[in-house]
Amino acid sequence: MSAKRQKSVKTERAGENRAGSLKVTRRVEAQTAAVSETDPAWAQEIMEACVASGNMQAAWKRVKENDGAPGVDGMSVAEARGYLHQHWPKIKAALLAGRYQPKPVRSVEIPKPSGGMRQLGIPTVIDRLIQQALLQELQPILDPMFHPHSFGFRPGKNAHQAIGQARKYVQEGRRWVVDVDLEKFFDRVNHDILMDRVAKRIKDKRVVALVRRYLKAGLMQEGIRQEREEGTPQGGPLSPLLANLLLNEVEWELAGRGLAFCRYADDSNVYARSKAAAERAMKTMEKVMGRLKLRINRNKSAVARATERKFLGFQFWHGKKGLKLRAASATLKRFRDRIRHMTKRSCGKNMASIAKELRPYMLGWKNYYKPAETPGIFRDLDSWIRRRLRVIYLKQWKTLGFKGYAVSFSERVPGSASVSVPVGGYVCPVALSVLGPESRFRTPVMMELLEEIKGSSTRISEKMSGSNR
């Protein structure tokens, strides 16, 4: 292609890009105008609706259910109830007058699954309550403007729907993915850009000013207050909504360019039919994110086959009957590491305490990874967990004086184990574990002996000697 022709093609593409951006901007503005004309909440009454009795009661119920750690003032949820009974009239008056000043958030760092630390900002209980009340009023206003393929922290949408949309793209032939990881997204949000988007859609100046104060409230770390010029700390109820608002125009621009994408929080994937198209989409993402002063982490982002990258803990694979889902390898490793930590032989806990700790984690993990089509992997995990629990039982029984007894397991009967107890010249196998519901050892006699084995060996021997006679 001649140099003149190449220049012409570049000029045409640039014109198309500008036209696409202009269409997206006009579309978002049209949506904003449509909502402003029909929704009474666009009048300057959002703060009144926010502090209304019914809204505040619903917000308090949500805060109470979530519980959570205290903020910088050290006040727990239980203590906040009495405080609100006494001070709520003053807080309400300050909110209505536009004079309420939030407290700084308490900085907490937690480890990331992929390594490194994630910084959380824990607001005070009172600020969590006010943010929740704001969220309940702002969500119905802002959510209708968001793109349908944004699935994170929205009513009626979840991670499974995001995975389903990604799967649909791959099944349609878009087998290349642009896996975009935003570098410290919540810490890099530009306050001026975000507040510009808020002010365009919310006409109550008191609400706009309050949102800005929450962004500028600062971070308390080791007793020292740090001012924040950018970022919206994770931990407050408003943060996900503000993140969706900021990234909304990115999604509409991608849609205007005809790109297939789906997003959950700060995890964004764009799907393409060829590697070249995917690389062009990556450049588009860099430009669009650059306008919002956000950076793409090049070390974690990539253009690759859809089956080579994980999304929200899942990974695609090709089975005999087409495209299937499985839990990603890194996910399985984290699960095993967590189970190992909770089922150490020398943990010093009884089985009831271990089960109480295991149950919520395993049920939550099971419900989230339910769409995975790998029954063999789940069976192996189940057997592995049962073995670890049996080892804990045996460790405890040895401590109780069963060191002289021979222990054996039967892999043919899932969850079964036995101890050989010498009684009156006979060697009697006694079932120690009847976890398998189909176990042939699950008989009334064995169940009774299982209860007895928790006592002393003397009482077991006497009982079995009596049964022999």
GROMACS .gro file of C-alpha atoms in nm:
model
  469
    1MET     CA    1   0.000   0.000   0.000
    2SER     CA    2   0.137   0.343  -0.095
    3ALA     CA    3   0.221   0.603   0.167
    4LYS     CA    4  -0.062   0.824   0.036
    5ARG     CA    5  -0.312   0.539   0.067
    6GLN     CA    6  -0.193   0.454   0.423
    7LYS     CA    7  -0.236   0.818   0.525
    8SER     CA    8  -0.587   0.816   0.377
    9VAL     CA    9  -0.683   0.499   0.571
   10LYS     CA   10  -0.549   0.645   0.898
   11THR     CA   11  -0.745   0.966   0.839
   12GLU     CA   12  -1.064   0.767   0.774
   13ARG     CA   13  -1.016   0.559   1.093
   14ALA     CA   14  -0.950   0.871   1.299
   15GLY     CA   15  -1.268   1.025   1.162
   16GLU     CA   16  -1.463   0.710   1.244
   17ASN     CA   17  -1.323   0.707   1.599
   18ARG     CA   18  -1.416   1.071   1.655
   19ALA     CA   19  -1.761   1.009   1.512
   20GLY     CA   20  -1.805   0.705   1.736
   21SER     CA   21  -1.702   0.902   2.043
   22LEU     CA   22  -1.940   1.184   1.950
   23LYS     CA   23  -2.229   0.939   1.908
   24VAL     CA   24  -2.160   0.785   2.248
   25THR     CA   25  -2.144   1.126   2.416
   26ARG     CA   26  -2.474   1.230   2.256
   27ARG     CA   27  -2.635   0.898   2.354
   28VAL     CA   28  -2.537   0.934   2.722
   29GLU     CA   29  -2.651   1.297   2.724
   30ALA     CA   30  -2.982   1.197   2.569
   31GLN     CA   31  -3.034   0.931   2.836
   32THR     CA   32  -2.955   1.188   3.105
   33ALA     CA   33  -3.200   1.437   2.958
   34ALA     CA   34  -3.473   1.173   2.927
   35VAL     CA   35  -3.437   1.075   3.292
   36SER     CA   36  -3.422   1.437   3.408
   37GLU     CA   37  -3.755   1.514   3.241
   38THR     CA   38  -3.945   1.217   3.383
   39ASP     CA   39  -3.791   1.139   3.721
   40PRO     CA   40  -3.897   1.369   4.009
   41ALA     CA   41  -3.582   1.269   4.196
   42TRP     CA   42  -3.392   1.496   3.958
   43ALA     CA   43  -3.548   1.793   4.132
   44GLN     CA   44  -3.357   1.936   4.426
   45GLU     CA   45  -3.519   1.696   4.670
   46ILE     CA   46  -3.283   1.399   4.672
   47MET     CA   47  -3.146   1.486   5.015
   48GLU     CA   48  -3.499   1.506   5.160
   49ALA     CA   49  -3.573   1.161   5.018
   50CYS     CA   50  -3.241   1.036   5.154
   51VAL     CA   51  -3.308   1.135   5.516
   52ALA     CA   52  -3.674   1.028   5.509
   53SER     CA   53  -3.769   0.786   5.785
   54GLY     CA   54  -3.845   0.488   5.560
   55ASN     CA   55  -3.523   0.521   5.362
   56MET     CA   56  -3.311   0.558   5.676
   57GLN     CA   57  -3.472   0.252   5.838
   58ALA     CA   58  -3.398   0.043   5.527
   59ALA     CA   59  -3.039   0.174   5.526
   60TRP     CA   60  -2.994   0.092   5.896
   61LYS     CA   61  -3.126  -0.261   5.840
   62ARG     CA   62  -2.866  -0.315   5.566
   63VAL     CA   63  -2.580  -0.172   5.775
   64LYS     CA   64  -2.684  -0.388   6.071
   65GLU     CA   65  -2.693  -0.702   5.855
   66ASN     CA   66  -2.348  -0.632   5.712
   67ASP     CA   67  -2.213  -0.550   6.060
   68GLY     CA   68  -1.847  -0.476   5.985
   69ALA     CA   69  -1.557  -0.334   6.181
   70PRO     CA   70  -1.562   0.008   6.350
   71GLY     CA   71  -1.419   0.316   6.178
   72VAL     CA   72  -1.177   0.573   6.314
   73ASP     CA   73  -1.411   0.659   6.604
   74GLY     CA   74  -1.409   0.300   6.733
   75MET     CA   75  -1.790   0.287   6.741
   76SER     CA   76  -1.946  -0.054   6.666
   77VAL     CA   77  -2.284  -0.109   6.499
   78ALA     CA   78  -2.440  -0.200   6.835
   79GLU     CA   79  -2.311   0.120   6.995
   80ALA     CA   80  -2.421   0.333   6.700
   81ARG     CA   81  -2.790   0.263   6.766
   82GLY     CA   82  -2.787   0.449   7.098
   83TYR     CA   83  -2.574   0.728   6.950
   84LEU     CA   84  -2.824   0.782   6.667
   85HIS     CA   85  -3.119   0.800   6.908
   86GLN     CA   86  -2.950   1.097   7.071
   87HIS     CA   87  -2.772   1.273   6.784
   88TRP     CA   88  -2.973   1.195   6.467
   89PRO     CA   89  -3.171   1.525   6.470
   90LYS     CA   90  -2.843   1.722   6.453
   91ILE     CA   91  -2.699   1.495   6.182
   92LYS     CA   92  -3.019   1.522   5.977
   93ALA     CA   93  -3.022   1.901   6.006
   94ALA     CA   94  -2.658   1.917   5.892
   95LEU     CA   95  -2.733   1.697   5.591
   96LEU     CA   96  -3.034   1.905   5.485
   97ALA     CA   97  -2.834   2.226   5.523
   98GLY     CA   98  -2.542   2.083   5.323
   99ARG     CA   99  -2.301   2.121   5.617
  100TYR     CA  100  -2.236   1.758   5.714
  101GLN     CA  101  -1.865   1.672   5.728
  102PRO     CA  102  -1.773   1.299   5.705
  103LYS     CA  103  -1.494   1.154   5.915
  104PRO     CA  104  -1.179   1.004   5.757
  105VAL     CA  105  -1.184   0.634   5.671
  106ARG     CA  106  -0.971   0.384   5.861
  107SER     CA  107  -0.703   0.228   5.642
  108VAL     CA  108  -0.679  -0.152   5.641
  109GLU     CA  109  -0.466  -0.367   5.412
  110ILE     CA  110  -0.562  -0.720   5.313
  111PRO     CA  111  -0.362  -0.963   5.096
  112LYS     CA  112  -0.462  -1.002   4.733
  113PRO     CA  113  -0.510  -1.356   4.596
  114SER     CA  114  -0.260  -1.278   4.320
  115GLY     CA  115  -0.005  -1.129   4.558
  116GLY     CA  116   0.050  -0.786   4.705
  117MET     CA  117  -0.182  -0.593   4.934
  118ARG     CA  118  -0.519  -0.430   4.872
  119GLN     CA  119  -0.600  -0.114   5.066
  120LEU     CA  120  -0.949  -0.084   5.212
  121GLY     CA  121  -1.101   0.226   5.367
  122ILE     CA  122  -1.349   0.153   5.647
  123PRO     CA  123  -1.588   0.444   5.712
  124THR     CA  124  -1.747   0.499   6.051
  125VAL     CA  125  -2.082   0.330   6.112
  126ILE     CA  126  -2.261   0.667   6.086
  127ASP     CA  127  -2.098   0.740   5.750
  128ARG     CA  128  -2.177   0.389   5.627
  129LEU     CA  129  -2.541   0.454   5.717
  130ILE     CA  130  -2.550   0.785   5.529
  131GLN     CA  131  -2.373   0.635   5.226
  132GLN     CA  132  -2.618   0.346   5.221
  133ALA     CA  133  -2.912   0.588   5.237
  134LEU     CA  134  -2.759   0.787   4.947
  135LEU     CA  135  -2.703   0.468   4.749
  136GLN     CA  136  -3.067   0.366   4.783
  137GLU     CA  137  -3.174   0.699   4.631
  138LEU     CA  138  -2.903   0.738   4.367
  139GLN     CA  139  -2.904   0.381   4.234
  140PRO     CA  140  -3.252   0.405   4.072
  141ILE     CA  141  -3.146   0.732   3.906
  142LEU     CA  142  -2.807   0.624   3.770
  143ASP     CA  143  -2.853   0.252   3.703
  144PRO     CA  144  -3.083   0.289   3.397
  145MET     CA  145  -2.802   0.481   3.223
  146PHE     CA  146  -2.550   0.198   3.261
  147HIS     CA  147  -2.474  -0.041   2.975
  148PRO     CA  148  -2.650  -0.382   2.993
  149HIS     CA  149  -2.314  -0.561   2.978
  150SER     CA  150  -2.193  -0.404   3.302
  151PHE     CA  151  -2.267  -0.668   3.567
  152GLY     CA  152  -2.089  -0.559   3.884
  153PHE     CA  153  -2.277  -0.432   4.192
  154ARG     CA  154  -2.605  -0.368   4.012
  155PRO     CA  155  -2.956  -0.480   4.108
  156GLY     CA  156  -3.054  -0.800   3.929
  157LYS     CA  157  -2.704  -0.863   3.790
  158ASN     CA  158  -2.424  -1.089   3.912
  159ALA     CA  159  -2.094  -1.254   3.822
  160HIS     CA  160  -2.262  -1.564   3.676
  161GLN     CA  161  -2.440  -1.346   3.420
  162ALA     CA  162  -2.107  -1.188   3.324
  163ILE     CA  163  -1.956  -1.534   3.275
  164GLY     CA  164  -2.259  -1.636   3.069
  165GLN     CA  165  -2.222  -1.332   2.842
  166ALA     CA  166  -1.851  -1.402   2.793
  167ARG     CA  167  -1.929  -1.763   2.710
  168LYS     CA  168  -2.185  -1.652   2.450
  169TYR     CA  169  -1.924  -1.435   2.280
  170VAL     CA  170  -1.675  -1.723   2.257
  171GLN     CA  171  -1.942  -1.961   2.125
  172GLU     CA  172  -2.023  -1.705   1.854
  173GLY     CA  173  -1.664  -1.730   1.729
  174ARG     CA  174  -1.494  -1.450   1.922
  175ARG     CA  175  -1.213  -1.668   2.050
  176TRP     CA  176  -0.962  -1.393   2.119
  177VAL     CA  177  -0.989  -1.189   2.436
  178VAL     CA  178  -0.848  -0.856   2.548
  179ASP     CA  179  -0.805  -0.915   2.921
  180VAL     CA  180  -0.777  -0.567   3.074
  181ASP     CA  181  -0.654  -0.515   3.429
  182LEU     CA  182  -0.672  -0.157   3.556
  183GLU     CA  183  -0.374  -0.064   3.770
  184LYS     CA  184  -0.497   0.019   4.123
  185PHE     CA  185  -0.830   0.135   3.982
  186PHE     CA  186  -0.998   0.242   4.307
  187ASP     CA  187  -0.682   0.427   4.412
  188ARG     CA  188  -0.644   0.608   4.076
  189VAL     CA  189  -0.994   0.752   4.029
  190ASN     CA  190  -0.957   1.120   3.944
  191HIS     CA  191  -1.186   1.325   4.171
  192ASP     CA  192  -1.247   1.611   3.925
  193ILE     CA  193  -1.341   1.379   3.638
  194LEU     CA  194  -1.569   1.171   3.860
  195MET     CA  195  -1.740   1.475   4.014
  196ASP     CA  196  -1.798   1.618   3.667
  197ARG     CA  197  -1.995   1.302   3.580
  198VAL     CA  198  -2.185   1.318   3.910
  199ALA     CA  199  -2.278   1.685   3.868
  200LYS     CA  200  -2.410   1.624   3.515
  201ARG     CA  201  -2.656   1.364   3.642
  202ILE     CA  202  -2.745   1.478   3.996
  203LYS     CA  203  -2.901   1.823   4.032
  204ASP     CA  204  -2.917   1.839   4.411
  205LYS     CA  205  -2.606   2.043   4.493
  206ARG     CA  206  -2.608   1.921   4.854
  207VAL     CA  207  -2.573   1.561   4.737
  208VAL     CA  208  -2.296   1.654   4.491
  209ALA     CA  209  -2.109   1.840   4.765
  210LEU     CA  210  -2.151   1.552   5.009
  211VAL     CA  211  -2.014   1.300   4.757
  212ARG     CA  212  -1.710   1.524   4.705
  213ARG     CA  213  -1.657   1.547   5.082
  214TYR     CA  214  -1.661   1.168   5.105
  215LEU     CA  215  -1.395   1.150   4.834
  216LYS     CA  216  -1.184   1.415   5.010
  217ALA     CA  217  -1.243   1.285   5.366
  218GLY     CA  218  -0.891   1.145   5.385
  219LEU     CA  219  -0.739   0.824   5.513
  220MET     CA  220  -0.640   0.756   5.872
  221GLN     CA  221  -0.335   0.528   5.891
  222GLU     CA  222  -0.155   0.459   6.220
  223GLY     CA  223  -0.307   0.770   6.374
  224ILE     CA  224  -0.197   1.000   6.091
  225ARG     CA  225  -0.450   1.155   5.856
  226GLN     CA  226  -0.356   1.149   5.489
  227GLU     CA  227  -0.530   1.379   5.241
  228ARG     CA  228  -0.651   1.217   4.920
  229GLU     CA  229  -0.635   1.391   4.583
  230GLU     CA  230  -0.747   1.082   4.391
  231GLY     CA  231  -0.911   0.749   4.456
  232THR     CA  232  -1.234   0.623   4.610
  233PRO     CA  233  -1.148   0.382   4.893
  234GLN     CA  234  -1.299   0.034   4.874
  235GLY     CA  235  -1.514  -0.039   5.175
  236GLY     CA  236  -1.790   0.221   5.154
  237PRO     CA  237  -2.136   0.147   5.005
  238LEU     CA  238  -2.103   0.431   4.750
  239SER     CA  239  -1.770   0.323   4.596
  240PRO     CA  240  -1.908   0.058   4.353
  241LEU     CA  241  -2.179   0.293   4.223
  242LEU     CA  242  -1.927   0.571   4.162
  243ALA     CA  243  -1.694   0.326   3.984
  244ASN     CA  244  -1.978   0.214   3.755
  245LEU     CA  245  -2.063   0.577   3.680
  246LEU     CA  246  -1.705   0.659   3.584
  247LEU     CA  247  -1.663   0.356   3.357
  248ASN     CA  248  -2.007   0.387   3.200
  249GLU     CA  249  -1.892   0.611   2.916
  250VAL     CA  250  -1.610   0.365   2.838
  251GLU     CA  251  -1.866   0.089   2.785
  252TRP     CA  252  -2.092   0.298   2.563
  253GLU     CA  253  -1.792   0.401   2.352
  254LEU     CA  254  -1.688   0.037   2.311
  255ALA     CA  255  -2.045  -0.050   2.213
  256GLY     CA  256  -2.049   0.240   1.967
  257ARG     CA  257  -1.741   0.094   1.799
  258GLY     CA  258  -1.912  -0.245   1.768
  259LEU     CA  259  -1.687  -0.422   2.022
  260ALA     CA  260  -1.816  -0.718   2.223
  261PHE     CA  261  -1.733  -0.674   2.591
  262CYS     CA  262  -1.846  -0.749   2.944
  263ARG     CA  263  -1.736  -0.596   3.274
  264TYR     CA  264  -1.768  -0.683   3.640
  265ALA     CA  265  -1.634  -0.410   3.871
  266ASP     CA  266  -1.280  -0.338   3.745
  267ASP     CA  267  -1.249  -0.668   3.550
  268SER     CA  268  -1.311  -0.592   3.181
  269ASN     CA  269  -1.285  -0.827   2.885
  270VAL     CA  270  -1.326  -0.748   2.515
  271TYR     CA  271  -1.380  -1.039   2.273
  272ALA     CA  272  -1.275  -1.043   1.907
  273ARG     CA  273  -1.271  -1.286   1.614
  274SER     CA  274  -0.901  -1.244   1.533
  275LYS     CA  275  -0.578  -1.154   1.706
  276ALA     CA  276  -0.539  -0.840   1.495
  277ALA     CA  277  -0.887  -0.719   1.593
  278ALA     CA  278  -0.810  -0.791   1.958
  279GLU     CA  279  -0.486  -0.591   1.941
  280ARG     CA  280  -0.675  -0.296   1.791
  281ALA     CA  281  -0.928  -0.324   2.074
  282MET     CA  282  -0.645  -0.311   2.327
  283LYS     CA  283  -0.521   0.015   2.178
  284THR     CA  284  -0.874   0.152   2.190
  285MET     CA  285  -0.903   0.061   2.558
  286GLU     CA  286  -0.573   0.235   2.635
  287LYS     CA  287  -0.692   0.556   2.468
  288VAL     CA  288  -1.034   0.555   2.634
  289MET     CA  289  -0.893   0.479   2.978
  290GLY     CA  290  -0.625   0.744   2.927
  291ARG     CA  291  -0.893   1.010   2.886
  292LEU     CA  292  -1.017   0.917   3.235
  293LYS     CA  293  -0.656   0.924   3.365
  294LEU     CA  294  -0.668   0.551   3.437
  295ARG     CA  295  -0.378   0.319   3.358
  296ILE     CA  296  -0.387  -0.035   3.224
  297ASN     CA  297  -0.151  -0.274   3.399
  298ARG     CA  298   0.050  -0.413   3.109
  299ASN     CA  299   0.199  -0.692   3.320
  300LYS     CA  300  -0.142  -0.839   3.400
  301SER     CA  301  -0.330  -0.742   3.083
  302ALA     CA  302  -0.294  -0.943   2.764
  303VAL     CA  303  -0.431  -1.035   2.424
  304ALA     CA  304  -0.473  -1.413   2.418
  305ARG     CA  305  -0.700  -1.705   2.337
  306ALA     CA  306  -1.013  -1.702   2.550
  307THR     CA  307  -0.928  -2.047   2.686
  308GLU     CA  308  -0.591  -1.924   2.810
  309ARG     CA  309  -0.721  -1.650   3.041
  310LYS     CA  310  -0.938  -1.663   3.349
  311PHE     CA  311  -1.234  -1.435   3.414
  312LEU     CA  312  -1.388  -1.392   3.761
  313GLY     CA  313  -1.224  -1.715   3.880
  314PHE     CA  314  -1.349  -1.925   3.586
  315GLN     CA  315  -1.178  -2.053   3.273
  316PHE     CA  316  -1.315  -2.191   2.945
  317TRP     CA  317  -1.217  -2.529   2.804
  318HIS     CA  318  -1.325  -2.733   2.504
  319GLY     CA  319  -1.501  -3.060   2.589
  320LYS     CA  320  -1.660  -3.326   2.370
  321LYS     CA  321  -1.989  -3.139   2.368
  322GLY     CA  322  -1.851  -2.790   2.308
  323LEU     CA  323  -1.729  -2.503   2.522
  324LYS     CA  324  -1.736  -2.569   2.896
  325LEU     CA  325  -1.654  -2.392   3.222
  326ARG     CA  326  -1.419  -2.485   3.501
  327ALA     CA  327  -1.270  -2.325   3.809
  328ALA     CA  328  -0.933  -2.174   3.720
  329SER     CA  329  -0.617  -2.348   3.843
  330ALA     CA  330  -0.524  -2.053   4.065
  331THR     CA  331  -0.872  -2.068   4.218
  332LEU     CA  332  -0.838  -2.437   4.305
  333LYS     CA  333  -0.496  -2.374   4.459
  334ARG     CA  334  -0.634  -2.097   4.682
  335PHE     CA  335  -0.922  -2.324   4.785
  336ARG     CA  336  -0.686  -2.606   4.884
  337ASP     CA  337  -0.459  -2.367   5.073
  338ARG     CA  338  -0.753  -2.229   5.268
  339ILE     CA  339  -0.881  -2.577   5.354
  340ARG     CA  340  -0.531  -2.685   5.465
  341HIS     CA  341  -0.517  -2.387   5.697
  342MET     CA  342  -0.855  -2.471   5.853
  343THR     CA  343  -0.788  -2.846   5.886
  344LYS     CA  344  -0.443  -2.863   6.041
  345ARG     CA  345  -0.389  -3.178   6.249
  346SER     CA  346  -0.250  -2.975   6.536
  347CYS     CA  347  -0.510  -2.696   6.523
  348GLY     CA  348  -0.624  -2.771   6.879
  349LYS     CA  349  -0.996  -2.760   6.789
  350ASN     CA  350  -1.265  -3.021   6.818
  351MET     CA  351  -1.448  -3.142   6.509
  352ALA     CA  352  -1.757  -2.932   6.581
  353SER     CA  353  -1.549  -2.612   6.576
  354ILE     CA  354  -1.371  -2.714   6.258
  355ALA     CA  355  -1.702  -2.797   6.087
  356LYS     CA  356  -1.848  -2.463   6.196
  357GLU     CA  357  -1.555  -2.284   6.033
  358LEU     CA  358  -1.556  -2.497   5.718
  359ARG     CA  359  -1.928  -2.487   5.648
  360PRO     CA  360  -1.980  -2.120   5.544
  361TYR     CA  361  -1.661  -2.112   5.335
  362MET     CA  362  -1.734  -2.437   5.153
  363LEU     CA  363  -2.100  -2.354   5.090
  364GLY     CA  364  -2.010  -2.009   4.956
  365TRP     CA  365  -1.739  -2.157   4.732
  366LYS     CA  366  -1.974  -2.429   4.608
  367ASN     CA  367  -2.255  -2.184   4.524
  368TYR     CA  368  -2.023  -1.949   4.336
  369TYR     CA  369  -1.852  -2.223   4.130
  370LYS     CA  370  -2.173  -2.415   4.068
  371PRO     CA  371  -2.165  -2.335   3.690
  372ALA     CA  372  -1.831  -2.522   3.654
  373GLU     CA  373  -1.873  -2.841   3.448
  374THR     CA  374  -1.605  -3.054   3.614
  375PRO     CA  375  -1.772  -3.313   3.841
  376GLY     CA  376  -1.452  -3.520   3.858
  377ILE     CA  377  -1.256  -3.232   4.012
  378PHE     CA  378  -1.529  -3.171   4.270
  379ARG     CA  379  -1.535  -3.542   4.363
  380ASP     CA  380  -1.158  -3.537   4.413
  381LEU     CA  381  -1.185  -3.228   4.633
  382ASP     CA  382  -1.459  -3.394   4.837
  383SER     CA  383  -1.249  -3.708   4.895
  384TRP     CA  384  -0.945  -3.496   4.982
  385ILE     CA  385  -1.137  -3.297   5.245
  386ARG     CA  386  -1.280  -3.616   5.398
  387ARG     CA  387  -0.931  -3.764   5.428
  388ARG     CA  388  -0.806  -3.453   5.608
  389LEU     CA  389  -1.097  -3.470   5.853
  390ARG     CA  390  -1.029  -3.840   5.920
  391VAL     CA  391  -0.665  -3.760   5.992
  392ILE     CA  392  -0.777  -3.503   6.251
  393TYR     CA  393  -1.001  -3.765   6.414
  394LEU     CA  394  -0.716  -4.016   6.428
  395LYS     CA  395  -0.479  -3.759   6.574
  396GLN     CA  396  -0.730  -3.684   6.850
  397TRP     CA  397  -0.797  -4.055   6.920
  398LYS     CA  398  -0.426  -4.126   6.958
  399THR     CA  399  -0.411  -3.847   7.212
  400LEU     CA  400  -0.697  -4.017   7.401
  401GLY     CA  401  -0.510  -4.346   7.431
  402PHE     CA  402  -0.581  -4.545   7.111
  403LYS     CA  403  -0.214  -4.571   7.003
  404GLY     CA  404  -0.212  -4.952   7.015
  405TYR     CA  405  -0.495  -5.001   6.769
  406ALA     CA  406  -0.444  -5.068   6.400
  407VAL     CA  407  -0.627  -4.824   6.172
  408SER     CA  408  -0.732  -4.893   5.815
  409PHE     CA  409  -0.932  -4.716   5.547
  410SER     CA  410  -1.151  -4.847   5.268
  411GLU     CA  411  -1.144  -4.649   4.946
  412ARG     CA  412  -1.424  -4.868   4.809
  413VAL     CA  413  -1.658  -4.727   5.071
  414PRO     CA  414  -1.627  -4.345   5.061
  415GLY     CA  415  -1.571  -4.188   5.398
  416SER     CA  416  -1.526  -4.514   5.589
  417ALA     CA  417  -1.250  -4.599   5.835
  418SER     CA  418  -1.205  -4.865   6.101
  419VAL     CA  419  -0.993  -4.942   6.404
  420SER     CA  420  -0.911  -5.299   6.499
  421VAL     CA  421  -0.984  -5.344   6.870
  422PRO     CA  422  -0.846  -5.665   7.033
  423VAL     CA  423  -1.117  -5.805   7.265
  424GLY     CA  424  -1.116  -6.153   7.421
  425GLY     CA  425  -0.890  -6.309   7.157
  426TYR     CA  426  -1.089  -6.159   6.870
  427VAL     CA  427  -0.994  -5.866   6.648
  428CYS     CA  428  -1.310  -5.663   6.591
  429PRO     CA  429  -1.320  -5.387   6.325
  430VAL     CA  430  -1.508  -5.083   6.456
  431ALA     CA  431  -1.620  -4.804   6.220
  432LEU     CA  432  -1.472  -4.470   6.318
  433SER     CA  433  -1.619  -4.258   6.038
  434VAL     CA  434  -1.949  -4.305   5.861
  435LEU     CA  435  -1.939  -3.991   5.647
  436GLY     CA  436  -2.043  -4.181   5.335
  437PRO     CA  437  -2.425  -4.197   5.324
  438GLU     CA  438  -2.412  -4.527   5.132
  439SER     CA  439  -2.154  -4.687   5.359
  440ARG     CA  440  -2.228  -5.053   5.436
  441PHE     CA  441  -2.090  -4.992   5.787
  442ARG     CA  442  -2.368  -4.745   5.863
  443THR     CA  443  -2.568  -4.985   6.079
  444PRO     CA  444  -2.731  -4.924   6.418
  445VAL     CA  445  -2.463  -5.131   6.591
  446MET     CA  446  -2.179  -4.946   6.423
  447MET     CA  447  -2.342  -4.611   6.491
  448GLU     CA  448  -2.369  -4.702   6.857
  449LEU     CA  449  -2.008  -4.814   6.865
  450LEU     CA  450  -1.904  -4.491   6.696
  451GLU     CA  451  -2.058  -4.298   6.982
  452GLU     CA  452  -1.897  -4.528   7.236
  453ILE     CA  453  -1.551  -4.494   7.086
  454LYS     CA  454  -1.550  -4.132   7.193
  455GLY     CA  455  -1.537  -4.260   7.551
  456SER     CA  456  -1.270  -4.475   7.710
  457SER     CA  457  -1.132  -4.795   7.558
  458THR     CA  458  -1.237  -4.984   7.870
  459ARG     CA  459  -1.605  -4.914   7.812
  460ILE     CA  460  -1.576  -5.020   7.447
  461SER     CA  461  -1.407  -5.349   7.540
  462GLU     CA  462  -1.674  -5.424   7.799
  463LYS     CA  463  -1.954  -5.355   7.556
  464MET     CA  464  -1.802  -5.574   7.283
  465SER     CA  465  -1.718  -5.853   7.529
  466GLY     CA  466  -2.080  -5.853   7.640
  467SER     CA  467  -2.203  -5.874   7.281
  468ASN     CA  468  -1.970  -6.173   7.214
  469ARG     CA  469  -2.112  -6.364   7.506
   0.00000   0.00000   0.00000
